[in-house]
Tab-separated table of C-alpha atoms in Angstrom:
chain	number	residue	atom	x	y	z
J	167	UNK	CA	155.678	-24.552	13.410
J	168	UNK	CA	154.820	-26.992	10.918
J	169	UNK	CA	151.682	-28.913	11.619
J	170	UNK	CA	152.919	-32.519	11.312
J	171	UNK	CA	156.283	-31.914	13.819
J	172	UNK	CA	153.611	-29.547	16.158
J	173	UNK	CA	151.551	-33.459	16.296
J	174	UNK	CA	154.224	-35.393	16.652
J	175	UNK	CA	155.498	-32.831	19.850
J	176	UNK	CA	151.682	-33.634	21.777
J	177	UNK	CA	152.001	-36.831	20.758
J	178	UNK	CA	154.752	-37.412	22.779
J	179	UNK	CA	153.494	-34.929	25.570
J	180	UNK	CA	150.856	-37.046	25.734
J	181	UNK	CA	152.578	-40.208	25.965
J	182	UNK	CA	154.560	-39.017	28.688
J	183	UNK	CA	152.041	-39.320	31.184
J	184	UNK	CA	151.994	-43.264	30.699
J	185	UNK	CA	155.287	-43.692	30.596
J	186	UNK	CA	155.608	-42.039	33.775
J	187	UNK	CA	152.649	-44.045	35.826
J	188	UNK	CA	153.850	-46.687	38.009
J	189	UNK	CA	151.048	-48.423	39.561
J	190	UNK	CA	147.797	-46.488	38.198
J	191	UNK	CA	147.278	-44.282	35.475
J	192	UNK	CA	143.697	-42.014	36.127
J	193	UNK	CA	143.199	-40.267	32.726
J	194	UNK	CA	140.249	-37.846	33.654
J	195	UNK	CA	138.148	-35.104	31.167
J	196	UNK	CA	135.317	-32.943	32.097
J	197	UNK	CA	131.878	-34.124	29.631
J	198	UNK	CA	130.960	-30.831	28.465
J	199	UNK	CA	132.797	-27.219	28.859
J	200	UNK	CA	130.402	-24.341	28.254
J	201	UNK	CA	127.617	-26.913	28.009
J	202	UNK	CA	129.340	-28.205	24.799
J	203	UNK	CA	130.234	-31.682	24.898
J	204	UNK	CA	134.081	-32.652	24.338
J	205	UNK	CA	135.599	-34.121	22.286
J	206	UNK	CA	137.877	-38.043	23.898
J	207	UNK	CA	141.270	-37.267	24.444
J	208	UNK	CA	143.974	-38.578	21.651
J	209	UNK	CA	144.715	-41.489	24.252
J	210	UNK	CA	141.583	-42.585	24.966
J	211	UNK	CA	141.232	-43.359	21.252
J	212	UNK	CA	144.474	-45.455	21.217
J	213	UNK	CA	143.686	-47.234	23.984
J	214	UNK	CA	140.584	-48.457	23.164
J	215	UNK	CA	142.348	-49.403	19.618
J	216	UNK	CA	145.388	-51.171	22.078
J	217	UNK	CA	142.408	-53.078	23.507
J	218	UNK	CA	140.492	-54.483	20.089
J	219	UNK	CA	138.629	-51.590	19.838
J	220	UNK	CA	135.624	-53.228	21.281
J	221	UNK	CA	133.528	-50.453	23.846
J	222	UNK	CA	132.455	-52.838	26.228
J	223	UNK	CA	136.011	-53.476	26.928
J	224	UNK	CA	136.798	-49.905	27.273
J	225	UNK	CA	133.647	-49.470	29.290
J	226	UNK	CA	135.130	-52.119	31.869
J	227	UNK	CA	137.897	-49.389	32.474
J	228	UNK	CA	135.968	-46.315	32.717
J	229	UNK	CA	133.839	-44.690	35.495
J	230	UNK	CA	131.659	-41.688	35.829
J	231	UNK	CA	132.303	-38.950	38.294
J	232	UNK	CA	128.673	-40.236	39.822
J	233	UNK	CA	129.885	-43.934	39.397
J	234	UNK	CA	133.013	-42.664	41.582
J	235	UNK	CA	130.804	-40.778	44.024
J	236	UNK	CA	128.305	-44.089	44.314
J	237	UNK	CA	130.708	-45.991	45.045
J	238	UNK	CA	132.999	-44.012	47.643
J	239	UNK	CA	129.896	-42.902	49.957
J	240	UNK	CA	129.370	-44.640	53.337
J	241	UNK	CA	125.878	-45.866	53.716
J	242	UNK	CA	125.622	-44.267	57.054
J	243	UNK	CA	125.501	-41.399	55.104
J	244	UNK	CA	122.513	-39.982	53.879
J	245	UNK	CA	122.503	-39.291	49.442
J	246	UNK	CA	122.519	-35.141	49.317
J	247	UNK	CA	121.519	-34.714	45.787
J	248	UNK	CA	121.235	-31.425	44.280
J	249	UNK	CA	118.506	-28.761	44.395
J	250	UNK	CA	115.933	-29.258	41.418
J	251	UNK	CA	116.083	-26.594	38.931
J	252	UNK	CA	113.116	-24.451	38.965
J	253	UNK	CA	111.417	-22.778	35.813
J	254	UNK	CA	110.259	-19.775	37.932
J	255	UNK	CA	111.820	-18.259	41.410
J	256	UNK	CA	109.516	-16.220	43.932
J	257	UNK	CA	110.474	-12.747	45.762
J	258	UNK	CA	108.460	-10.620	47.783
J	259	UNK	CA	105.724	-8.707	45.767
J	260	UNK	CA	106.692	-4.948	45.225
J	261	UNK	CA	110.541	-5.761	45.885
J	262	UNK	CA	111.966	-4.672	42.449
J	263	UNK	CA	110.621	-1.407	40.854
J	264	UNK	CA	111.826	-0.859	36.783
J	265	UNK	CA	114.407	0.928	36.328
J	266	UNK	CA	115.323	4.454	35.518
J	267	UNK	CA	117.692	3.530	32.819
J	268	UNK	CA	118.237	0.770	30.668
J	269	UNK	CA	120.792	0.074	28.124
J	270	UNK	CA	120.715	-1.912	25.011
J	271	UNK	CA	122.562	-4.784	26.873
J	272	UNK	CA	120.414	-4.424	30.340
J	273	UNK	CA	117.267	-4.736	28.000
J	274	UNK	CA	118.680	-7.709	25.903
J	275	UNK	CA	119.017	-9.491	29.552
J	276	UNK	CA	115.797	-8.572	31.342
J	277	UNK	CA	113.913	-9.681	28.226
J	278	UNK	CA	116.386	-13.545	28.290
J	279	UNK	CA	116.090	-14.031	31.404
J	280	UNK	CA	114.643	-12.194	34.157
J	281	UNK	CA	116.670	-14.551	37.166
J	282	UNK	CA	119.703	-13.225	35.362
J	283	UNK	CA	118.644	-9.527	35.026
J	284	UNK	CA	117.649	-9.421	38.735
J	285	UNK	CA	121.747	-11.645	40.225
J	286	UNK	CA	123.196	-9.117	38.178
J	287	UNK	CA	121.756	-5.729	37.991
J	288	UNK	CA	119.530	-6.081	41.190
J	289	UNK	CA	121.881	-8.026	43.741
J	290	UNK	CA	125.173	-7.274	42.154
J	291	UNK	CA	126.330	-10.969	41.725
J	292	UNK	CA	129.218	-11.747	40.328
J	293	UNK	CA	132.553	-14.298	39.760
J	294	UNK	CA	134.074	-14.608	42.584
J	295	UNK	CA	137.148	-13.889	40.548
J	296	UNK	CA	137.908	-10.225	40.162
J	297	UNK	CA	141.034	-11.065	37.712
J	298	UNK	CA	139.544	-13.813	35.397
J	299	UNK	CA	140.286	-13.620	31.791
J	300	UNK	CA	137.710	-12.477	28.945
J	301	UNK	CA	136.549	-15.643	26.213
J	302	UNK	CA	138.647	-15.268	23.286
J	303	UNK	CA	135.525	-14.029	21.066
J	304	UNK	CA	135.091	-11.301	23.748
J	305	UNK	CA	138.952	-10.290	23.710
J	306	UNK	CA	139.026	-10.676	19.886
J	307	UNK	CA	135.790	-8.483	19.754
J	308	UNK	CA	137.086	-5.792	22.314
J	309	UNK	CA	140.418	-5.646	20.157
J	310	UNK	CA	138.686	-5.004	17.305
J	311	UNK	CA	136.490	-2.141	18.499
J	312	UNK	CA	139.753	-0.679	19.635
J	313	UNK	CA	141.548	-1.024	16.306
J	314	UNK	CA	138.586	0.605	14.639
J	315	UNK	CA	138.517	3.607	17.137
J	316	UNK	CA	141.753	4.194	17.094
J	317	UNK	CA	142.475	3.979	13.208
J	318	UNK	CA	139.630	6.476	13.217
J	319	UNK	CA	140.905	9.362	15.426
J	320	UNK	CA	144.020	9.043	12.747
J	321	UNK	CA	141.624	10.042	10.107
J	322	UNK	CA	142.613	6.879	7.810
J	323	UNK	CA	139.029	5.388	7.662
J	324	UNK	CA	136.749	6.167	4.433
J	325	UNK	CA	139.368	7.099	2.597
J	326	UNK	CA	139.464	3.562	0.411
J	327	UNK	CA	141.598	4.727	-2.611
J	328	UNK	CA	144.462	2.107	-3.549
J	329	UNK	CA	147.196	4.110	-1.991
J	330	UNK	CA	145.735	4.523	0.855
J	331	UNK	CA	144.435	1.107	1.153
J	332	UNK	CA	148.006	0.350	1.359
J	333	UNK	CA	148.903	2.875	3.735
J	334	UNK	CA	145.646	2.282	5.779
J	335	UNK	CA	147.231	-1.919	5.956
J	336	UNK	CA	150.393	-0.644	7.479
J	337	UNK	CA	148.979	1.382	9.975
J	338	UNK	CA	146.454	-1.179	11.210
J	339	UNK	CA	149.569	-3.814	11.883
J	340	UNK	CA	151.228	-0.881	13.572
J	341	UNK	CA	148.657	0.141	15.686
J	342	UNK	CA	147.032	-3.930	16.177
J	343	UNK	CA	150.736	-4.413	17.123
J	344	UNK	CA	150.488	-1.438	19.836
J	345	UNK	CA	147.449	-2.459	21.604
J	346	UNK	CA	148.206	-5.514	21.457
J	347	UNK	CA	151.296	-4.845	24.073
J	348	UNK	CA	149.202	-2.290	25.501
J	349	UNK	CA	145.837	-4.287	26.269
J	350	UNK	CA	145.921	-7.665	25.314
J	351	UNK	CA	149.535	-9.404	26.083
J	352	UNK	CA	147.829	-12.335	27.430
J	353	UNK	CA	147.645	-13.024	23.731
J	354	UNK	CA	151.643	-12.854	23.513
J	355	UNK	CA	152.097	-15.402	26.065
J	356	UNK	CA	153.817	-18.721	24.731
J	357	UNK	CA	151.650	-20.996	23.223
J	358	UNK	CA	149.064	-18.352	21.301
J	359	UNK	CA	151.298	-17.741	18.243
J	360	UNK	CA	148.606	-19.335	15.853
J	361	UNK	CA	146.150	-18.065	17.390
J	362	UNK	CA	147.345	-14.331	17.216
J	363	UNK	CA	148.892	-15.365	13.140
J	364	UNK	CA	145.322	-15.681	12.823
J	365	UNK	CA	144.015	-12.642	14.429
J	366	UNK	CA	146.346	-10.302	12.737
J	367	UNK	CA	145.510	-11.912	9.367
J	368	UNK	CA	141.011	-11.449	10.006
J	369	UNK	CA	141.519	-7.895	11.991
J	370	UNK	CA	143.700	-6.326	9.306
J	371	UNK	CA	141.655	-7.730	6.789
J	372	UNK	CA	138.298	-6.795	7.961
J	373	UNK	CA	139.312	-3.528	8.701
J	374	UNK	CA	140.578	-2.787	5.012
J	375	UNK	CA	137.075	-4.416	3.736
J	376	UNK	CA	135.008	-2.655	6.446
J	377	UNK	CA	136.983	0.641	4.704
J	378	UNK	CA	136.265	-0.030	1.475
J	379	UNK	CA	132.585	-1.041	2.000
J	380	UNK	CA	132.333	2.744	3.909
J	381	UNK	CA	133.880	4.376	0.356
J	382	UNK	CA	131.957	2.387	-1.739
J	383	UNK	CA	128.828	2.623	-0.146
J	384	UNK	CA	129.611	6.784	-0.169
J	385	UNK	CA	129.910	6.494	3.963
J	386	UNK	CA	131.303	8.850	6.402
J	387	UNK	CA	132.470	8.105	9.758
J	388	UNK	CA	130.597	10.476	11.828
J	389	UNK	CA	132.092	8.996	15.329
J	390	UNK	CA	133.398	5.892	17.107
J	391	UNK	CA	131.916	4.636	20.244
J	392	UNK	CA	129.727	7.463	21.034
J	393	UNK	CA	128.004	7.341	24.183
J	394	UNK	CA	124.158	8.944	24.198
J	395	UNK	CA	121.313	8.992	26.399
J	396	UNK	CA	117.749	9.841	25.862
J	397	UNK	CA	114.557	10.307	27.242
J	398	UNK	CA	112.245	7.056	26.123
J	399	UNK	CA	109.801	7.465	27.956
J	400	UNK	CA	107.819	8.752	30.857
J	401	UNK	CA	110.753	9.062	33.764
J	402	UNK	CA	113.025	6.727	31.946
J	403	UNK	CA	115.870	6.927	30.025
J	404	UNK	CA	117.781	4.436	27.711
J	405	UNK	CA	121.040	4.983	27.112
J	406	UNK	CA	123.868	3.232	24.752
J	407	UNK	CA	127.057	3.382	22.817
J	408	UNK	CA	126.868	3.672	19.010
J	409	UNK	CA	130.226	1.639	17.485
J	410	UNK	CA	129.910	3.649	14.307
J	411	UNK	CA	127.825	6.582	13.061
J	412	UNK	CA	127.837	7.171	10.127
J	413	UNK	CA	126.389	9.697	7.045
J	414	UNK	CA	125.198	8.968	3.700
J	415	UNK	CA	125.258	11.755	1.031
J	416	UNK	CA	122.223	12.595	2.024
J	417	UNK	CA	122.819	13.391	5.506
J	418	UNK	CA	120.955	10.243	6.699
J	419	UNK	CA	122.050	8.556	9.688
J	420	UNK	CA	123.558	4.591	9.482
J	421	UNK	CA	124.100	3.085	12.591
J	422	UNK	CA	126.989	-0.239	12.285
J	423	UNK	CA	127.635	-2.556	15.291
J	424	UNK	CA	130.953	-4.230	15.496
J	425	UNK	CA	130.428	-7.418	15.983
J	426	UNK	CA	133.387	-10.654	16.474
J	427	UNK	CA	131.226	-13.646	15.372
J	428	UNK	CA	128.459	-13.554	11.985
J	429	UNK	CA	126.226	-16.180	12.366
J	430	UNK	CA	124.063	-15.818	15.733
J	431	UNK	CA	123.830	-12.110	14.867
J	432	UNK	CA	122.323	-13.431	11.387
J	433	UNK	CA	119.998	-15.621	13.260
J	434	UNK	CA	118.734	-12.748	15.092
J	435	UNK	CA	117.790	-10.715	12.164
J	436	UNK	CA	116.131	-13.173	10.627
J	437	UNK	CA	113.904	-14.034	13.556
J	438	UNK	CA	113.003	-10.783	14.676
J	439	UNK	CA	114.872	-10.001	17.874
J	440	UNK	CA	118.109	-7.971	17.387
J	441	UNK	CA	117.264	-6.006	20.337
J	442	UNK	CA	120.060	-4.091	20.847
J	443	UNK	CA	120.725	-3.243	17.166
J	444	UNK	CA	116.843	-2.034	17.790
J	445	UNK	CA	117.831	-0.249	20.590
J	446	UNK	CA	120.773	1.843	19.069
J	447	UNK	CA	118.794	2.947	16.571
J	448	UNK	CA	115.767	3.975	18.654
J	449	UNK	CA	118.448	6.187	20.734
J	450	UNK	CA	120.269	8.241	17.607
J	451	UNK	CA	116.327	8.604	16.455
J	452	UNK	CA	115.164	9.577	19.407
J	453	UNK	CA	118.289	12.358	19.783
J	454	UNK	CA	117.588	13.834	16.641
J	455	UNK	CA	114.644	13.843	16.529
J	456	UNK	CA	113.908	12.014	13.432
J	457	UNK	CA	110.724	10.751	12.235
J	458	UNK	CA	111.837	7.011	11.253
J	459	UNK	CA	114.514	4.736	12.651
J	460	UNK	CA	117.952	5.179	10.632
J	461	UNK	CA	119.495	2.455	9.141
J	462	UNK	CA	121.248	0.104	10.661
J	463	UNK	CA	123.225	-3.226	10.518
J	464	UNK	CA	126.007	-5.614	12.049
J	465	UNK	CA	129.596	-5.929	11.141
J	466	UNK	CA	131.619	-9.328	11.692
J	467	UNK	CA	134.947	-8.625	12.837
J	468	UNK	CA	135.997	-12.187	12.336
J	469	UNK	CA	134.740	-12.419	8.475
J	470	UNK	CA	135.008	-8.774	7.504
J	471	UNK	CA	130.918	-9.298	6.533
J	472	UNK	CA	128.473	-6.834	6.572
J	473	UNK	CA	124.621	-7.833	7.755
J	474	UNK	CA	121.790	-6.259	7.543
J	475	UNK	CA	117.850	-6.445	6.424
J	476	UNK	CA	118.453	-4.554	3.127
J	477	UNK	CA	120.899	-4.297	0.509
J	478	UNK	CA	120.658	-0.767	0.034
J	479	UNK	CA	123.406	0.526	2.421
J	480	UNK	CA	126.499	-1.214	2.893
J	481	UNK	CA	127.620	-2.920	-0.108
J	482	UNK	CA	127.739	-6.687	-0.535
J	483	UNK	CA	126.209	-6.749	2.700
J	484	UNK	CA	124.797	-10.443	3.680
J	485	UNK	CA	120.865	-9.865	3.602
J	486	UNK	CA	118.742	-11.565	6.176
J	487	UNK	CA	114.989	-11.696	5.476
J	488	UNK	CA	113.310	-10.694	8.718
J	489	UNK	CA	110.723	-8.190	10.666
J	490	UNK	CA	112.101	-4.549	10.097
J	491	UNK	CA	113.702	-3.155	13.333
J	492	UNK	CA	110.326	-0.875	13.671
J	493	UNK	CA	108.643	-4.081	14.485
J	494	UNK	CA	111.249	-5.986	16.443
J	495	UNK	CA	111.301	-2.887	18.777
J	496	UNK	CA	107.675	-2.635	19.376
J	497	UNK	CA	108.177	-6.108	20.371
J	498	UNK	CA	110.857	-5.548	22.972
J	499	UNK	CA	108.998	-2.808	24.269
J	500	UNK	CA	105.531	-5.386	24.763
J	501	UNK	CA	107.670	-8.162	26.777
J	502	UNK	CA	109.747	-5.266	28.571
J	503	UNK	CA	106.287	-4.100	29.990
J	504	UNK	CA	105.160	-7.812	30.439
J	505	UNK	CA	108.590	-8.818	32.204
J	506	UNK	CA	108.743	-5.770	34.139
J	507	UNK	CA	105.022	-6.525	36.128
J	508	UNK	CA	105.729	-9.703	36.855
J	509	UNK	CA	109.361	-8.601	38.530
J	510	UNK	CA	106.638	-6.285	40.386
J	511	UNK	CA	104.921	-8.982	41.518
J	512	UNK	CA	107.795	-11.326	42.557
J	513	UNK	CA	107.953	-13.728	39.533
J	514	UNK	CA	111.222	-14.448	37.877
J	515	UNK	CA	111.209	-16.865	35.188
J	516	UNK	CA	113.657	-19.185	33.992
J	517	UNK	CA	113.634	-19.356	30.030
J	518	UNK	CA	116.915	-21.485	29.961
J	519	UNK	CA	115.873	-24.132	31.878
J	520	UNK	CA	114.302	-27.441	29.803
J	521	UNK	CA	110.950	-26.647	28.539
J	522	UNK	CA	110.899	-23.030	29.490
J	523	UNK	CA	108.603	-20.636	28.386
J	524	UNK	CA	109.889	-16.757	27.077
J	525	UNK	CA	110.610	-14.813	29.959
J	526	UNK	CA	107.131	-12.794	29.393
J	527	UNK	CA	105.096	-16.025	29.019
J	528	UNK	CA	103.412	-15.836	32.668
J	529	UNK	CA	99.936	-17.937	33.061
J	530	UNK	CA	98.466	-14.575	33.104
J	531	UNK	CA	99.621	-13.897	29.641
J	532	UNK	CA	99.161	-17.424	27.830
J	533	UNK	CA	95.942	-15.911	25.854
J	534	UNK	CA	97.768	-13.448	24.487
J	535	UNK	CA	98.767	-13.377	20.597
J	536	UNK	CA	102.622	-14.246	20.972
J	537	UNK	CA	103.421	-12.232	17.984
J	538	UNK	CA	102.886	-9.301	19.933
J	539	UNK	CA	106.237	-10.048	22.173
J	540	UNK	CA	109.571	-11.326	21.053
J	541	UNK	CA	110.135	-14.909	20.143
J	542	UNK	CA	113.589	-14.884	22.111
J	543	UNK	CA	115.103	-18.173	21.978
J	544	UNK	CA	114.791	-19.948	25.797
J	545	UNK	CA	118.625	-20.221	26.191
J	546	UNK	CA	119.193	-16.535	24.528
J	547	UNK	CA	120.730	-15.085	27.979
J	548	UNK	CA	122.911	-18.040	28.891
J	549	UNK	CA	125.743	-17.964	26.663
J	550	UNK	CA	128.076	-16.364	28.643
J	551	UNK	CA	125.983	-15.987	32.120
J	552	UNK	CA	128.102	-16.913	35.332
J	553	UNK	CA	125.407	-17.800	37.293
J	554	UNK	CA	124.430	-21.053	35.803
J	555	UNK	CA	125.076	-23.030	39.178
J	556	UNK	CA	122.501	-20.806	40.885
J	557	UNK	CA	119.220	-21.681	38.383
J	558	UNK	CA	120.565	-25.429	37.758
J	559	UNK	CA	121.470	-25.279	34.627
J	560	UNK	CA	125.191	-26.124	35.035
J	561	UNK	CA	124.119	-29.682	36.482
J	562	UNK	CA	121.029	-30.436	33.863
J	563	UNK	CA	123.290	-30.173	31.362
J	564	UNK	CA	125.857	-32.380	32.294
J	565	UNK	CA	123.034	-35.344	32.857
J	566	UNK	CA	121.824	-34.886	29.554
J	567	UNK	CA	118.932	-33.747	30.767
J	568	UNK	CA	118.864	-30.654	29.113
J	569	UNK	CA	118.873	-29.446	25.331
């Protein structure tokens, strides 16, 4: 629709609320979603203008979901306020032995934040709600992979010439079209046609670029989501899924991960700690057999960008300066020891909480040269962790009282 009538339609949605009130109109809004703060509502704004604009006015009509609680509780009652969050939780000693097999993911966890490793993996915790929707990013992302995997088993990636650029366009909005009745119609639902104008235009796209970066670049798509496990070491095994595999003309490996968003992935090249890319690498080395770690980098899904730490394998690839993956995995494999005795012992540590410490940062460790573990970021594992209301996290943040 065009953008000025599609204002002009909430406007009046909006409106219709006051219109309708009677006696009392309660305009409410949560202060931060996904620890984010929000953004006033359009009416809040035009009241305060309707009132001079001046905040102290505006103030005199708004209360706090604490002011509300305040001022609502008996004072026979006694004030239940909530548990304090704690930087490190306590179990029995010998309780939790490592594991047999770890994946790229598991790892990525245990090393952000061992509390979260041990709700999910250990216990099993979970939402409550078995039929809850995916974030967008993870939808978009999952989409993606799809369209990629499925464009591949019809043999029309790699082969970048103009005509079948053309051809290889009209068979991703085909087969984007398919899945997208298939296994993702909550996308079709009223509402979402911007939205999924917008997907179609940066899926379609990126595949076409992420072809013509694989002819350019003299790439062959050995396979698509391939599952492998392999022996890491003593009794243990590490297992992942490689997005793409592919072959130079030289034979050489070149592992890609598929990837929605560009600029956290970035961010962890440049600091050292793309585990998992780390860890997909280690597992195609370790199956073949092969002396050094193949190449390897990130694709954005959303940009149709390549990353990586050199600019010798995909072209026009977006470069990021940072420790090779050699070193960021001897890193993960230092804190996975580190993390891994102190679950043995009973400590679980809480990097996401305000002025954590990295998960492998016991007092038993705080001699040790930190450049020998991974400087994971202390809120690394929360994005996207459900159990936020268990370590306190969900209620620091929405005092403030947390980054």
């Amino acid at each position: 629709p065009d953008p000025s009538a599609e204002l002009t339609h909430r406007a009046k949605v909006a409106h219709r609320a006051l219109q309708l009130a009677r006696k009392r109109l309660v305009i409410a809004r949560p202060l931060t979603q996904l620890g984010q703060a929000t953004a006033p509502h359009a009416l809040v704004d035009e009241i305060a203008a309707r009132l001079g604009g001046e905040s102290k006015t505006l103030a005199r009509i708004t209360r706090t979901a604490r002011d509300v609680m305040t001022e609502s509780r008996s004072p026979a009652l006694p004030t239940l306020e909530l548990p304090a969050p704690r930087h490190e939780w306590k179990l029995p000693g010998r309780l939790i032995d490592p594991r047999e097999s770890l994946s790229p993911s598991t790892i990525e966890t245990l090393i952000g934040c061992p509390l979260r490793f041990v709700l999910e993996k250990e216990a099993g915790l979970r939402d409550a709600s078995v039929v809850s929707l995916p974030h967008d990013s993870n939808l978009f992302g999952s989409l993606g992979h799809r369209l990629v995997e499925c464009l591949h088993e019809q043999g029309r990636l790699g082969h970048g010439t103009k005509r079948n650029a053309d051809a290889l366009r009209v068979a991703a909005r085909d087969t984007l079209d398919q899945l997208l009745r298939e296994e993702a119609t909550v996308l079709l639902v009223p509402g979402r046609s911007n939205d999924l104008a917008q997907l179609r235009v940066q899926l379609v796209d990126s595949v076409l670029t992420l072809d013509d970066m694989l002819r350019r670049g003299k790439l062959t798509v050995v396979s698509v989501e391939q599952e492998i496990t392999v022996e890491w070491s003593a009794k243990r095994k590490l297992n992942g899924r490689l997005d793409l595999l592919l072959e130079d003309t030289k034979g050489r490996d070149v592992v890609l991960d598929l990837k929605w968003g560009s600029t956290s992935y970035g961010k962890k090249l440049e600091e050292g700690v793309a585990v998992q890319l780390a860890a997909y690498a280690l597992v195609r080395k370790k199956q073949t057999g092969a002396k050094t770690l193949p190449s390897a980098g990130y694709f954005s899904l959303r940009k149709g960008e390549a990353m990586a730490l050199t600019d010798d394998v995909f072209p026009d690839a977006h470069v990021h300066e940072g420790p090779d993956l050699d070193e960021t995995w001897r890193r993960t494999e230092k804190s996975i020891a580190a993390i891994e005795s102190d679950l043995a012992s009973g400590r679980l540590a809480v990097p996401g909480m305000k002025d954590g410490k990295p998960a492998w940062r016991s007092d038993a460790r705080m001699g040790d040269d930190a450049e020998r573990y991974l400087p994971l970021g202390m809120t690394a594992a929360c994005e996207y962790c459900a159990h936020d209301a268990v370590c306190g996290r969900r209620w620091t943040l929405a005092d403030g009282g947390d980054q």
